[in-house]
Amino acid sequence: MNKTGIEYLGYTWNPIAMRCSPCSPGCLICWHLRTADRLCKNPSLPENERAALAGTGPFILRERELSAPFRLKKPAVIGVQFMGDLFHENVPEDFIADVYSVMIGCDRHTYLVLTKRPAEMLQYHKRWTLPGYVNPNHIYHGFSVCNQDEWNRLGPIFMQVPGKKF
């Protein structure tokens, strides 16, 4: 977990080592891909994480990073998987479920889950939302959109995602 200078976030939390793939015109200027290019050359990172960041290996759920919110004692606003996209088509559903389990189990924090893939976010919630389940008030879902056409196509899908939005 990293402290951030982003004014609305205290921390970013990236429990999955991954390399995202472009899915939007906004991906042409993606900072995650530039950062992943730099990190995949860092010899201090484990080889499997470097491969995941380079796009040559499978995505890795980093167990120590997964539990990081529990180690923060004071409530914080946490950006979830900003180094990639939690709803990327190659993120295993059990990784997503593990991330949500931590967010639900560590409810002293506010979590911002941002995606460029609202259809996948919606499908995940349809598959995993149980009858009687109430979406937690401390988890917000966001959709990063870069132009009106993208909003016109995907905004109505995003608006169907249950819970609070940003």
Short mmCIF file of C-alpha atoms in Angstrom, two decimals:
data_model
loop_
_atom_site.label_atom_id
_atom_site.label_comp_id
_atom_site.label_asym_id
_atom_site.label_seq_id
_atom_site.Cartn_x
_atom_site.Cartn_y
_atom_site.Cartn_z
CA MET A 1 0.00 0.00 0.00
CA ASN A 2 1.37 3.39 -0.93
CA LYS A 3 0.65 6.83 0.47
CA THR A 4 -0.43 9.13 -2.31
CA GLY A 5 -0.37 12.81 -3.12
CA ILE A 6 -3.77 12.53 -4.83
CA GLU A 7 -5.94 14.99 -2.91
CA TYR A 8 -8.95 12.72 -2.49
CA LEU A 9 -6.97 9.56 -1.59
CA GLY A 10 -4.82 8.62 1.36
CA TYR A 11 -3.44 5.43 -0.19
CA THR A 12 -3.43 3.31 -3.31
CA TRP A 13 -3.76 -0.43 -2.81
CA ASN A 14 -2.68 -2.75 -5.59
CA PRO A 15 -2.96 -6.34 -4.36
CA ILE A 16 -2.68 -7.70 -7.92
CA ALA A 17 0.53 -7.44 -9.92
CA MET A 18 -0.74 -7.09 -13.49
CA ARG A 19 -0.37 -5.38 -16.82
CA CYS A 20 -3.61 -3.91 -18.07
CA SER A 21 -4.49 -3.91 -21.77
CA PRO A 22 -6.00 -0.95 -23.63
CA CYS A 23 -9.81 -0.86 -23.84
CA SER A 24 -10.54 2.85 -24.27
CA PRO A 25 -9.20 5.88 -26.14
CA GLY A 26 -7.95 7.14 -22.78
CA CYS A 27 -5.60 4.15 -22.56
CA LEU A 28 -3.35 5.81 -25.15
CA ILE A 29 -1.99 8.02 -22.36
CA CYS A 30 -2.18 5.47 -19.54
CA TRP A 31 0.20 6.11 -16.65
CA HIS A 32 -0.19 2.50 -15.44
CA LEU A 33 1.44 1.11 -18.58
CA ARG A 34 4.39 3.53 -18.27
CA THR A 35 4.79 2.63 -14.60
CA ALA A 36 4.51 -1.11 -15.32
CA ASP A 37 7.21 -0.74 -18.00
CA ARG A 38 9.51 0.77 -15.37
CA LEU A 39 8.64 -1.65 -12.56
CA CYS A 40 9.02 -4.80 -14.65
CA LYS A 41 12.75 -3.96 -14.92
CA ASN A 42 13.18 -3.56 -11.15
CA PRO A 43 15.40 -6.42 -9.93
CA SER A 44 14.21 -5.96 -6.33
CA LEU A 45 10.72 -7.24 -7.30
CA PRO A 46 10.07 -10.99 -7.42
CA GLU A 47 10.47 -12.47 -10.90
CA ASN A 48 6.80 -13.51 -11.15
CA GLU A 49 5.65 -9.95 -10.36
CA ARG A 50 8.03 -8.50 -12.94
CA ALA A 51 6.63 -10.94 -15.53
CA ALA A 52 3.05 -9.98 -14.62
CA LEU A 53 3.91 -6.27 -14.99
CA ALA A 54 5.65 -6.94 -18.31
CA GLY A 55 2.65 -8.86 -19.62
CA THR A 56 4.68 -12.05 -20.08
CA GLY A 57 3.33 -13.91 -17.06
CA PRO A 58 0.01 -14.47 -15.30
CA PHE A 59 -1.43 -11.89 -12.94
CA ILE A 60 -0.25 -12.42 -9.35
CA LEU A 61 -2.28 -11.94 -6.17
CA ARG A 62 0.25 -10.53 -3.71
CA GLU A 63 -0.85 -11.99 -0.36
CA ARG A 64 1.06 -9.52 1.82
CA GLU A 65 -0.39 -6.59 -0.12
CA LEU A 66 -3.87 -8.12 0.03
CA SER A 67 -3.88 -7.83 3.83
CA ALA A 68 -2.41 -4.29 3.89
CA PRO A 69 -5.69 -2.47 4.80
CA PHE A 70 -5.82 -4.41 8.08
CA ARG A 71 -2.43 -2.93 9.06
CA LEU A 72 -3.67 0.67 8.76
CA LYS A 73 -4.99 1.69 12.15
CA LYS A 74 -6.58 5.03 11.22
CA PRO A 75 -9.50 5.17 8.76
CA ALA A 76 -8.34 6.11 5.26
CA VAL A 77 -9.63 6.57 1.73
CA ILE A 78 -8.04 3.86 -0.41
CA GLY A 79 -7.90 3.63 -4.21
CA VAL A 80 -8.25 -0.04 -5.18
CA GLN A 81 -6.08 -1.52 -7.95
CA PHE A 82 -5.26 1.79 -9.61
CA MET A 83 -2.22 -0.03 -11.10
CA GLY A 84 -4.41 -1.86 -13.56
CA ASP A 85 -8.11 -2.66 -13.52
CA LEU A 86 -9.69 -5.03 -11.01
CA PHE A 87 -12.24 -5.96 -13.69
CA HIS A 88 -9.75 -6.73 -16.45
CA GLU A 89 -10.85 -9.85 -18.32
CA ASN A 90 -7.73 -11.76 -17.18
CA VAL A 91 -8.15 -11.11 -13.45
CA PRO A 92 -9.41 -14.38 -11.94
CA GLU A 93 -12.75 -14.04 -10.16
CA ASP A 94 -11.30 -15.49 -6.99
CA PHE A 95 -8.76 -12.61 -6.91
CA ILE A 96 -11.65 -10.14 -7.16
CA ALA A 97 -13.56 -12.02 -4.46
CA ASP A 98 -10.49 -11.92 -2.19
CA VAL A 99 -10.16 -8.15 -2.67
CA TYR A 100 -13.85 -7.61 -1.88
CA SER A 101 -13.57 -9.87 1.18
CA VAL A 102 -10.82 -7.63 2.56
CA MET A 103 -12.81 -4.47 1.80
CA ILE A 104 -15.91 -5.87 3.50
CA GLY A 105 -13.92 -7.24 6.44
CA CYS A 106 -11.96 -4.03 7.01
CA ASP A 107 -14.78 -1.50 6.96
CA ARG A 108 -13.02 1.30 8.83
CA HIS A 109 -11.71 2.48 5.44
CA THR A 110 -13.48 3.94 2.42
CA TYR A 111 -12.58 2.14 -0.82
CA LEU A 112 -12.73 3.59 -4.32
CA VAL A 113 -12.89 0.84 -6.96
CA LEU A 114 -12.26 2.37 -10.37
CA THR A 115 -12.70 0.61 -13.72
CA LYS A 116 -12.75 1.24 -17.44
CA ARG A 117 -14.72 -2.00 -17.82
CA PRO A 118 -18.20 -1.36 -16.37
CA ALA A 119 -19.78 -4.35 -18.12
CA GLU A 120 -17.36 -6.72 -16.39
CA MET A 121 -17.92 -4.91 -13.07
CA LEU A 122 -21.69 -5.30 -13.47
CA GLN A 123 -21.44 -8.98 -14.44
CA TYR A 124 -19.23 -9.69 -11.45
CA HIS A 125 -21.77 -8.08 -9.11
CA LYS A 126 -24.64 -9.99 -10.71
CA ARG A 127 -22.80 -13.29 -10.20
CA TRP A 128 -21.60 -12.60 -6.66
CA THR A 129 -24.39 -10.57 -5.08
CA LEU A 130 -26.47 -12.82 -2.87
CA PRO A 131 -30.18 -12.32 -2.13
CA GLY A 132 -30.53 -10.00 0.83
CA TYR A 133 -26.98 -8.65 0.38
CA VAL A 134 -26.71 -4.95 1.05
CA ASN A 135 -23.90 -3.11 -0.68
CA PRO A 136 -21.57 -1.70 1.95
CA ASN A 137 -21.62 2.07 2.37
CA HIS A 138 -17.83 2.22 2.54
CA ILE A 139 -17.20 0.84 -0.99
CA TYR A 140 -17.68 3.18 -3.95
CA HIS A 141 -17.56 2.10 -7.59
CA GLY A 142 -16.22 4.45 -10.23
CA PHE A 143 -16.07 4.48 -14.00
CA SER A 144 -13.21 6.27 -15.74
CA VAL A 145 -14.55 7.71 -18.96
CA CYS A 146 -12.63 9.86 -21.44
CA ASN A 147 -15.24 11.19 -23.88
CA GLN A 148 -18.97 11.57 -24.48
CA ASP A 149 -19.16 8.63 -26.90
CA GLU A 150 -17.66 6.33 -24.29
CA TRP A 151 -20.15 7.58 -21.69
CA ASN A 152 -23.07 7.15 -24.11
CA ARG A 153 -22.06 3.53 -24.79
CA LEU A 154 -20.96 2.43 -21.31
CA GLY A 155 -22.48 4.89 -18.84
CA PRO A 156 -25.90 3.18 -18.81
CA ILE A 157 -24.17 -0.13 -18.01
CA PHE A 158 -22.16 1.46 -15.20
CA MET A 159 -25.30 3.01 -13.70
CA GLN A 160 -26.66 -0.53 -13.18
CA VAL A 161 -23.74 -1.47 -10.90
CA PRO A 162 -25.15 -1.70 -7.38
CA GLY A 163 -23.93 0.49 -4.56
CA LYS A 164 -22.46 3.94 -4.23
CA LYS A 165 -20.74 5.50 -7.21
CA PHE A 166 -18.13 8.11 -7.97
#
